[in-house]
Each structure stands twice: as structure tokens, then as C-alpha cells.
PDB file of C-alpha atoms in Angstrom:
ATOM      1  CA  MET A  29     -24.745 -11.483 -18.650  1.00  0.00           C
ATOM      2  CA  PRO A  30     -25.396 -12.324 -14.961  1.00  0.00           C
ATOM      3  CA  PHE A  31     -23.283 -10.233 -12.622  1.00  0.00           C
ATOM      4  CA  ARG A  32     -21.518 -13.260 -11.077  1.00  0.00           C
ATOM      5  CA  LEU A  33     -20.438 -14.589 -14.471  1.00  0.00           C
ATOM      6  CA  ARG A  34     -19.440 -11.091 -15.585  1.00  0.00           C
ATOM      7  CA  MET A  35     -17.191 -10.617 -12.529  1.00  0.00           C
ATOM      8  CA  LYS A  36     -15.354 -13.857 -13.245  1.00  0.00           C
ATOM      9  CA  SER A  37     -15.064 -13.022 -16.940  1.00  0.00           C
ATOM     10  CA  LEU A  38     -13.477  -9.706 -16.000  1.00  0.00           C
ATOM     11  CA  PHE A  39     -10.947 -11.476 -13.835  1.00  0.00           C
ATOM     12  CA  PHE A  40     -10.112 -13.887 -16.630  1.00  0.00           C
ATOM     13  CA  LEU A  41      -9.517 -10.949 -18.977  1.00  0.00           C
ATOM     14  CA  ALA A  42      -7.096  -9.474 -16.442  1.00  0.00           C
ATOM     15  CA  PHE A  43      -5.087 -12.719 -16.606  1.00  0.00           C
ATOM     16  CA  LEU A  44      -4.960 -13.293 -20.413  1.00  0.00           C
ATOM     17  CA  VAL A  45      -1.754 -13.002 -22.449  1.00  0.00           C
ATOM     18  CA  VAL A  46      -0.830 -14.117 -25.955  1.00  0.00           C
ATOM     19  CA  LEU A  47      -0.135 -17.859 -26.015  1.00  0.00           C
ATOM     20  CA  THR A  48       0.889 -20.011 -28.976  1.00  0.00           C
ATOM     21  CA  GLY A  49      -2.197 -21.585 -30.469  1.00  0.00           C
ATOM     22  CA  CYS A  50      -4.653 -19.010 -29.138  1.00  0.00           C
ATOM     23  CA  GLU A  51      -7.265 -17.728 -31.527  1.00  0.00           C
ATOM     24  CA  SER A  52      -6.306 -14.668 -33.527  1.00  0.00           C
ATOM     25  CA  GLN A  53      -9.066 -12.585 -31.977  1.00  0.00           C
ATOM     26  CA  ILE A  54      -7.655 -13.186 -28.497  1.00  0.00           C
ATOM     27  CA  LYS A  55      -4.181 -12.291 -29.763  1.00  0.00           C
ATOM     28  CA  GLN A  56      -5.420  -9.005 -31.164  1.00  0.00           C
ATOM     29  CA  VAL A  57      -7.144  -8.043 -27.922  1.00  0.00           C
ATOM     30  CA  ILE A  58      -4.146  -8.876 -25.790  1.00  0.00           C
ATOM     31  CA  GLN A  59      -1.682  -7.167 -28.136  1.00  0.00           C
ATOM     32  CA  LYS A  60      -3.778  -4.033 -27.952  1.00  0.00           C
ATOM     33  CA  LEU A  61      -3.952  -4.125 -24.139  1.00  0.00           C
ATOM     34  CA  ALA A  62      -0.482  -5.361 -23.284  1.00  0.00           C
ATOM     35  CA  GLY A  63       1.706  -4.303 -26.183  1.00  0.00           C
ATOM     36  CA  SER A  64       4.278  -6.592 -27.777  1.00  0.00           C
ATOM     37  CA  ASP A  65       7.403  -5.699 -25.776  1.00  0.00           C
ATOM     38  CA  PRO A  66       8.543  -8.868 -23.908  1.00  0.00           C
ATOM     39  CA  THR A  67      11.091  -7.014 -21.797  1.00  0.00           C
ATOM     40  CA  PRO A  68      10.528  -7.560 -18.055  1.00  0.00           C
ATOM     41  CA  PRO A  69       9.362  -4.408 -16.250  1.00  0.00           C
ATOM     42  CA  PRO A  70      11.900  -2.566 -14.092  1.00  0.00           C
ATOM     43  CA  VAL A  71      11.514  -2.917 -10.354  1.00  0.00           C
ATOM     44  CA  GLN A  72      10.888   0.475  -8.820  1.00  0.00           C
ATOM     45  CA  ALA A  73      10.978   1.630  -5.222  1.00  0.00           C
ATOM     46  CA  PRO A  74       7.611   1.403  -3.417  1.00  0.00           C
ATOM     47  CA  ALA A  75       5.497   4.529  -3.446  1.00  0.00           C
ATOM     48  CA  SER A  76       6.004   6.750  -0.426  1.00  0.00           C
ATOM     49  CA  THR A  77       2.499   8.210  -0.377  1.00  0.00           C
ATOM     50  CA  SER A  78      -0.486   6.628   1.289  1.00  0.00           C
ATOM     51  CA  GLN A  79      -2.745   7.797  -1.545  1.00  0.00           C
ATOM     52  CA  PRO A  80      -3.382   5.525  -4.550  1.00  0.00           C
ATOM     53  CA  THR A  81      -0.824   6.191  -7.248  1.00  0.00           C
ATOM     54  CA  ALA A  82      -1.685   5.967 -10.925  1.00  0.00           C
ATOM     55  CA  VAL A  83       0.491   3.496 -12.837  1.00  0.00           C
ATOM     56  CA  GLN A  84       0.821   2.401 -16.425  1.00  0.00           C
ATOM     57  CA  PRO A  85       0.849  -1.288 -17.440  1.00  0.00           C
ATOM     58  CA  GLN A  86       4.249  -2.526 -18.609  1.00  0.00           C
ATOM     59  CA  GLY A  87       5.613  -5.660 -20.200  1.00  0.00           C
ATOM     60  CA  SER A  88       5.743  -8.968 -18.358  1.00  0.00           C
ATOM     61  CA  SER A  89       8.289 -11.620 -17.519  1.00  0.00           C
ATOM     62  CA  THR A  90       8.186 -15.376 -17.925  1.00  0.00           C
ATOM     63  CA  SER A  91       9.618 -15.600 -14.409  1.00  0.00           C
ATOM     64  CA  PRO A  92       8.189 -15.699 -11.807  1.00  0.00           C
ATOM     65  CA  GLN A  93       5.042 -17.726 -12.381  1.00  0.00           C
ATOM     66  CA  ASP A  94       2.650 -15.611 -14.401  1.00  0.00           C
ATOM     67  CA  PRO A  95      -1.029 -16.192 -13.588  1.00  0.00           C
ATOM     68  CA  SER A  96      -1.929 -14.403 -16.801  1.00  0.00           C
ATOM     69  CA  THR A  97      -0.588 -17.371 -18.783  1.00  0.00           C
ATOM     70  CA  PHE A  98      -3.321 -19.606 -17.378  1.00  0.00           C
ATOM     71  CA  MET A  99      -6.116 -20.158 -19.832  1.00  0.00           C
ATOM     72  CA  PRO A 100      -9.504 -19.281 -18.333  1.00  0.00           C
ATOM     73  CA  VAL A 101     -12.029 -22.016 -17.804  1.00  0.00           C
ATOM     74  CA  GLY A 102     -14.636 -19.829 -19.475  1.00  0.00           C
ATOM     75  CA  GLN A 103     -17.472 -20.821 -17.132  1.00  0.00           C
ATOM     76  CA  PRO A 104     -18.869 -19.469 -13.881  1.00  0.00           C
ATOM     77  CA  ALA A 105     -17.140 -20.737 -10.767  1.00  0.00           C
ATOM     78  CA  THR A 106     -18.797 -23.833  -9.402  1.00  0.00           C
ATOM     79  CA  ASN A 107     -19.239 -24.705  -5.743  1.00  0.00           C
ATOM     80  CA  PRO A 108     -18.609 -28.479  -5.624  1.00  0.00           C
ATOM     81  CA  SER A 109     -20.528 -28.918  -2.355  1.00  0.00           C
ATOM     82  CA  GLY A 110     -23.410 -26.756  -3.474  1.00  0.00           C
ATOM     83  CA  PHE A 111     -23.506 -24.619  -0.334  1.00  0.00           C
ATOM     84  CA  PRO A 112     -21.238 -22.437   1.815  1.00  0.00           C
ATOM     85  CA  SER A 113     -19.266 -24.120   4.573  1.00  0.00           C
ATOM     86  CA  VAL A 114     -17.074 -23.170   7.516  1.00  0.00           C
ATOM     87  CA  GLY A 115     -13.662 -24.711   8.160  1.00  0.00           C
ATOM     88  CA  THR A 116     -10.523 -24.681   6.025  1.00  0.00           C
ATOM     89  CA  ALA A 117      -9.810 -24.812   2.311  1.00  0.00           C
ATOM     90  CA  ARG A 118      -6.585 -26.616   1.426  1.00  0.00           C
ATOM     91  CA  SER A 119      -4.418 -26.418  -1.650  1.00  0.00           C
ATOM     92  CA  THR A 120      -5.374 -28.841  -4.372  1.00  0.00           C
ATOM     93  CA  ILE A 121      -1.648 -29.342  -5.013  1.00  0.00           C
ATOM     94  CA  ASP A 122      -0.097 -31.564  -2.332  1.00  0.00           C
ATOM     95  CA  ASN A 123      -2.115 -29.844   0.426  1.00  0.00           C
ATOM     96  CA  ARG A 124       0.757 -27.379   0.759  1.00  0.00           C
ATOM     97  CA  SER A 125      -1.303 -24.415   2.001  1.00  0.00           C
ATOM     98  CA  GLN A 126      -4.683 -23.486   3.425  1.00  0.00           C
ATOM     99  CA  VAL A 127      -7.022 -20.610   4.266  1.00  0.00           C
ATOM    100  CA  GLU A 128      -9.960 -20.447   6.626  1.00  0.00           C
ATOM    101  CA  LEU A 129     -13.455 -20.637   5.209  1.00  0.00           C
ATOM    102  CA  LYS A 130     -15.393 -17.868   6.885  1.00  0.00           C
ATOM    103  CA  SER A 131     -19.168 -17.928   7.184  1.00  0.00           C
ATOM    104  CA  GLY A 132     -20.686 -17.616   3.696  1.00  0.00           C
ATOM    105  CA  TRP A 133     -17.519 -18.728   1.888  1.00  0.00           C
ATOM    106  CA  ALA A 134     -17.097 -21.971  -0.024  1.00  0.00           C
ATOM    107  CA  VAL A 135     -14.511 -23.843  -2.047  1.00  0.00           C
ATOM    108  CA  THR A 136     -15.120 -23.332  -5.751  1.00  0.00           C
ATOM    109  CA  THR A 137     -13.646 -23.966  -9.195  1.00  0.00           C
ATOM    110  CA  GLY A 138     -13.399 -21.909 -12.361  1.00  0.00           C
ATOM    111  CA  LEU A 139     -11.789 -18.733 -11.003  1.00  0.00           C
ATOM    112  CA  ASN A 140      -8.368 -19.784 -12.317  1.00  0.00           C
ATOM    113  CA  ASP A 141      -7.527 -23.286 -13.493  1.00  0.00           C
ATOM    114  CA  LYS A 142      -3.974 -23.187 -12.075  1.00  0.00           C
ATOM    115  CA  ALA A 143      -4.810 -21.774  -8.652  1.00  0.00           C
ATOM    116  CA  ASP A 144      -3.898 -23.798  -5.583  1.00  0.00           C
ATOM    117  CA  ILE A 145      -6.910 -22.517  -3.645  1.00  0.00           C
ATOM    118  CA  GLN A 146     -10.135 -21.003  -4.984  1.00  0.00           C
ATOM    119  CA  ILE A 147     -12.898 -19.773  -2.694  1.00  0.00           C
ATOM    120  CA  GLU A 148     -15.776 -17.326  -2.979  1.00  0.00           C
ATOM    121  CA  ASN A 149     -18.634 -15.669  -1.148  1.00  0.00           C
ATOM    122  CA  VAL A 150     -21.347 -15.619  -3.788  1.00  0.00           C
ATOM    123  CA  THR A 151     -23.781 -13.517  -1.787  1.00  0.00           C
ATOM    124  CA  LYS A 152     -21.289 -10.664  -1.364  1.00  0.00           C
ATOM    125  CA  ASN A 153     -19.420 -11.160  -4.657  1.00  0.00           C
ATOM    126  CA  LEU A 154     -16.068 -11.692  -2.924  1.00  0.00           C
ATOM    127  CA  TYR A 155     -13.361 -13.861  -4.493  1.00  0.00           C
ATOM    128  CA  PHE A 156      -9.964 -15.260  -3.481  1.00  0.00           C
ATOM    129  CA  ILE A 157      -7.293 -17.411  -5.106  1.00  0.00           C
ATOM    130  CA  SER A 158      -3.764 -18.414  -4.173  1.00  0.00           C
ATOM    131  CA  LEU A 159      -0.948 -19.390  -6.543  1.00  0.00           C
ATOM    132  CA  SER A 160       2.191 -20.903  -5.050  1.00  0.00           C
ATOM    133  CA  GLU A 161       5.611 -21.222  -6.615  1.00  0.00           C
ATOM    134  CA  ALA A 162       8.787 -22.890  -5.411  1.00  0.00           C
ATOM    135  CA  LYS A 163      11.836 -20.656  -5.115  1.00  0.00           C
ATOM    136  CA  ALA A 164      13.854 -23.443  -6.695  1.00  0.00           C
ATOM    137  CA  ASN A 165      12.086 -22.704  -9.988  1.00  0.00           C
ATOM    138  CA  LEU A 166      13.082 -19.030  -9.969  1.00  0.00           C
ATOM    139  CA  GLU A 167      16.283 -17.132 -10.590  1.00  0.00           C
ATOM    140  CA  LYS A 168      18.456 -16.964  -7.477  1.00  0.00           C
ATOM    141  CA  SER A 169      18.362 -13.168  -7.465  1.00  0.00           C
ATOM    142  CA  MET A 170      14.577 -13.116  -6.872  1.00  0.00           C
ATOM    143  CA  PHE A 171      13.398 -11.296  -3.739  1.00  0.00           C
ATOM    144  CA  LEU A 172      10.046 -10.345  -2.205  1.00  0.00           C
ATOM    145  CA  GLU A 173       9.696  -6.867  -3.687  1.00  0.00           C
ATOM    146  CA  LYS A 174      10.738  -7.998  -7.160  1.00  0.00           C
ATOM    147  CA  TYR A 175       8.325 -10.932  -7.123  1.00  0.00           C
ATOM    148  CA  SER A 176       5.528  -8.611  -6.051  1.00  0.00           C
ATOM    149  CA  GLU A 177       6.355  -6.124  -8.808  1.00  0.00           C
ATOM    150  CA  LEU A 178       6.453  -8.712 -11.586  1.00  0.00           C
ATOM    151  CA  THR A 179       3.248 -10.450 -10.573  1.00  0.00           C
ATOM    152  CA  ARG A 180       1.418  -7.136 -10.114  1.00  0.00           C
ATOM    153  CA  GLN A 181       2.458  -6.035 -13.600  1.00  0.00           C
ATOM    154  CA  ASN A 182       1.056  -9.277 -14.984  1.00  0.00           C
ATOM    155  CA  LEU A 183      -2.228  -8.608 -13.206  1.00  0.00           C
ATOM    156  CA  ILE A 184      -2.727  -5.002 -14.275  1.00  0.00           C
ATOM    157  CA  ARG A 185      -1.487  -5.183 -17.858  1.00  0.00           C
ATOM    158  CA  PRO A 186      -4.939  -5.478 -19.530  1.00  0.00           C
ATOM    159  CA  LEU A 187      -6.589  -3.023 -17.099  1.00  0.00           C
ATOM    160  CA  THR A 188      -7.036   0.738 -17.301  1.00  0.00           C
ATOM    161  CA  ASP A 189      -6.985   3.590 -14.772  1.00  0.00           C
ATOM    162  CA  VAL A 190      -4.795   1.500 -12.480  1.00  0.00           C
ATOM    163  CA  ARG A 191      -3.882   2.886  -9.074  1.00  0.00           C
ATOM    164  CA  TYR A 192      -1.808   1.406  -6.226  1.00  0.00           C
ATOM    165  CA  SER A 193      -2.002   2.055  -2.531  1.00  0.00           C
ATOM    166  CA  ALA A 194       1.200   2.436  -0.559  1.00  0.00           C
ATOM    167  CA  PRO A 195       2.868  -0.943   0.146  1.00  0.00           C
ATOM    168  CA  VAL A 196       2.113  -2.631   3.441  1.00  0.00           C
ATOM    169  CA  TYR A 197       4.504  -5.093   5.051  1.00  0.00           C
ATOM    170  CA  LYS A 198       2.838  -7.568   7.373  1.00  0.00           C
ATOM    171  CA  THR A 199       3.156 -11.074   8.773  1.00  0.00           C
ATOM    172  CA  ILE A 200       0.926 -13.832   7.418  1.00  0.00           C
ATOM    173  CA  GLY A 201       1.176 -17.384   8.688  1.00  0.00           C
ATOM    174  CA  GLY A 202       4.371 -16.493  10.511  1.00  0.00           C
ATOM    175  CA  TYR A 203       6.125 -15.217   7.379  1.00  0.00           C
ATOM    176  CA  LYS A 204       6.876 -11.813   5.854  1.00  0.00           C
ATOM    177  CA  ALA A 205       4.328 -10.558   3.352  1.00  0.00           C
ATOM    178  CA  LEU A 206       3.986  -7.545   1.047  1.00  0.00           C
ATOM    179  CA  GLN A 207       0.518  -6.266   0.197  1.00  0.00           C
ATOM    180  CA  TYR A 208      -0.910  -3.677  -2.210  1.00  0.00           C
ATOM    181  CA  GLU A 209      -4.438  -2.521  -2.811  1.00  0.00           C
ATOM    182  CA  ILE A 210      -5.132  -1.986  -6.495  1.00  0.00           C
ATOM    183  CA  THR A 211      -8.065  -0.227  -8.111  1.00  0.00           C
ATOM    184  CA  ALA A 212      -8.656  -0.464 -11.832  1.00  0.00           C
ATOM    185  CA  LYS A 213     -11.260  -0.415 -14.549  1.00  0.00           C
ATOM    186  CA  SER A 214     -12.225  -3.395 -16.651  1.00  0.00           C
ATOM    187  CA  ASP A 215     -15.133  -3.336 -19.076  1.00  0.00           C
ATOM    188  CA  ASN A 216     -16.292  -0.052 -17.471  1.00  0.00           C
ATOM    189  CA  LEU A 217     -16.517  -1.633 -14.031  1.00  0.00           C
ATOM    190  CA  ASP A 218     -14.407  -0.462 -11.088  1.00  0.00           C
ATOM    191  CA  ILE A 219     -12.635  -3.411  -9.462  1.00  0.00           C
ATOM    192  CA  TRP A 220     -10.725  -3.428  -6.166  1.00  0.00           C
ATOM    193  CA  TYR A 221      -7.963  -5.979  -5.596  1.00  0.00           C
ATOM    194  CA  PHE A 222      -5.833  -7.051  -2.679  1.00  0.00           C
ATOM    195  CA  HIS A 223      -2.531  -8.354  -4.092  1.00  0.00           C
ATOM    196  CA  THR A 224      -0.378 -10.048  -1.468  1.00  0.00           C
ATOM    197  CA  ILE A 225       2.888 -11.986  -1.699  1.00  0.00           C
ATOM    198  CA  VAL A 226       3.920 -14.222   1.191  1.00  0.00           C
ATOM    199  CA  GLU A 227       7.550 -15.319   1.219  1.00  0.00           C
ATOM    200  CA  THR A 228       8.544 -18.515   3.040  1.00  0.00           C
ATOM    201  CA  PRO A 229      11.935 -20.248   3.066  1.00  0.00           C
ATOM    202  CA  THR A 230      11.005 -22.361   0.037  1.00  0.00           C
ATOM    203  CA  ASN A 231       8.056 -20.678  -1.712  1.00  0.00           C
ATOM    204  CA  TYR A 232       6.375 -17.492  -2.840  1.00  0.00           C
ATOM    205  CA  HIS A 233       2.607 -17.488  -2.397  1.00  0.00           C
ATOM    206  CA  GLN A 234       0.585 -15.026  -4.459  1.00  0.00           C
ATOM    207  CA  LEU A 235      -2.772 -14.228  -2.839  1.00  0.00           C
ATOM    208  CA  ILE A 236      -5.315 -12.308  -4.901  1.00  0.00           C
ATOM    209  CA  SER A 237      -8.756 -11.260  -3.709  1.00  0.00           C
ATOM    210  CA  TRP A 238     -11.159  -8.959  -5.479  1.00  0.00           C
ATOM    211  CA  THR A 239     -14.627  -7.440  -5.603  1.00  0.00           C
ATOM    212  CA  LEU A 240     -16.352  -4.394  -7.022  1.00  0.00           C
ATOM    213  CA  LYS A 241     -15.038  -1.076  -5.762  1.00  0.00           C
ATOM    214  CA  ASP A 242     -18.492  -0.165  -4.432  1.00  0.00           C
ATOM    215  CA  THR A 243     -18.658  -3.321  -2.322  1.00  0.00           C
ATOM    216  CA  PHE A 244     -15.068  -3.183  -1.095  1.00  0.00           C
ATOM    217  CA  SER A 245     -15.404  -0.875   1.919  1.00  0.00           C
ATOM    218  CA  PRO A 246     -18.165  -2.796   3.744  1.00  0.00           C
ATOM    219  CA  ASN A 247     -16.305  -6.075   3.104  1.00  0.00           C
ATOM    220  CA  ARG A 248     -12.723  -4.946   3.624  1.00  0.00           C
ATOM    221  CA  THR A 249     -12.343  -6.562   7.041  1.00  0.00           C
ATOM    222  CA  GLU A 250     -13.719  -9.852   5.753  1.00  0.00           C
ATOM    223  CA  LEU A 251     -11.333  -9.933   2.788  1.00  0.00           C
ATOM    224  CA  GLU A 252      -8.365  -9.123   5.034  1.00  0.00           C
ATOM    225  CA  SER A 253      -9.436 -11.841   7.460  1.00  0.00           C
ATOM    226  CA  VAL A 254      -9.393 -14.442   4.682  1.00  0.00           C
ATOM    227  CA  ILE A 255      -5.984 -13.289   3.454  1.00  0.00           C
ATOM    228  CA  ASP A 256      -4.505 -13.197   6.956  1.00  0.00           C
ATOM    229  CA  SER A 257      -5.701 -16.766   7.627  1.00  0.00           C
ATOM    230  CA  PHE A 258      -3.388 -18.139   4.903  1.00  0.00           C
ATOM    231  CA  LYS A 259      -0.872 -20.738   6.096  1.00  0.00           C
ATOM    232  CA  GLU A 260       1.835 -22.791   4.440  1.00  0.00           C
ATOM    233  CA  LEU A 261       1.630 -26.414   5.562  1.00  0.00           C
TER     234      LEU A 261
END
């Protein structure tokens, strides 16, 4: 399998959960990886160490929005324009957010069929998606740290050897954000994720970028630059 397709397939696997009507084989794989306990994971205090901390996947919650419930497209991402471009990539849903397209990046499809924004740098194997959710659709007791915890648990559930960095609070697009670096294994490949939640007065924006662990360090600044360019419109 070509590396580019394999990377996207790995990401899809990280987002799969058991859905009604799914094939029995998929159900068996997900039950093995995620377990059958539907109880939402407890929210724990952020780690106090700057070193990655090993964690164990837990159950998931139906709230907030769970990217793992999105069915994968099952095909390589496709660049509609056919070539990289420089400018901005806007949300496909009401143009409610945007990120900057750095040199070598392009708008794409197929990374996640419910993502608001999907972009990639094919040459460097760097990927980014955003998923936005209105606070009005969530329980009133939701807060930044809890939203981050629940969405991170959804992401890591099918993965192994999962480790978190210490949490980092920052400002993105003028709003408070909480970011974790996550390393994990999937199909014997080491993947490195940036998982970032941006909280605005009306929305939570989940920003996920990823690449191979071996290619993370030389591209760290570029990934952070894409994340930090995110804006709610």
C-alpha cells in the first residue's frame, strides 16, 4: 500500500467506532480495540510533568461531537485543484473558520468526511483537519478541559502505546486554546499528533494535525504555524 494511502488509512482507523449497520468485521475490530463500556471517561487533572505520559484508552461519550463516529471515505485524500496553493482554506460549513495555506499545502478531501477544513502537504506527509461544534449542542456544564479530554479519548481509543505531553495553554485566533502532543502506535507505525481545542464564545473547534514520528521534529514549526493560523469567522 502506498505510504500516503496508508497514513490516511491509519487515521481513519483511529476514528472508527461501532455504528449501527456497520459490517460485523468492523464491529469485532472496534470492540477489541475500544471495549464495550459506553461510560464516558472521567476528566482528570492535566499531567504536571513535561515528559510524555503513558495513558490507557478509555470509553467514549456521545457528547461532545465525536470524530470517531464519522465513517471514513476509504480513499486517498484528493486535492481538488491538483496542486499546492498559498492563501487561506475556509470551512466548508458556512465559511465559519479558516486556516492559512502555507507553501506546499493544499485543500483536500478524504481525510475525514465531517471535517470543516481538510488540508495536507503531500510532499512532507503532513495533515490537518478541523471539526467545529456549537456550544448550544452540548451540555451546559461543558468546559475547555473536559471537551479536550473527551475528544482526546475518542482519538486514542484504537491506538496503542499512547503518550501525552504536558498540556499547553495558548491563544489562537484571539481565543483560549488547550493543546496536547500525542504519540501512539497504529499498525506498527509511530504517529505524532497535535490535538488542540479552541474555545470561543459560541463554539469549540477541534484541530488535529499529524505525521509520522520520524518526520515530526523537522516539521514541528510548520505544523504549529498552520494550527496557530486558525481563525473563527
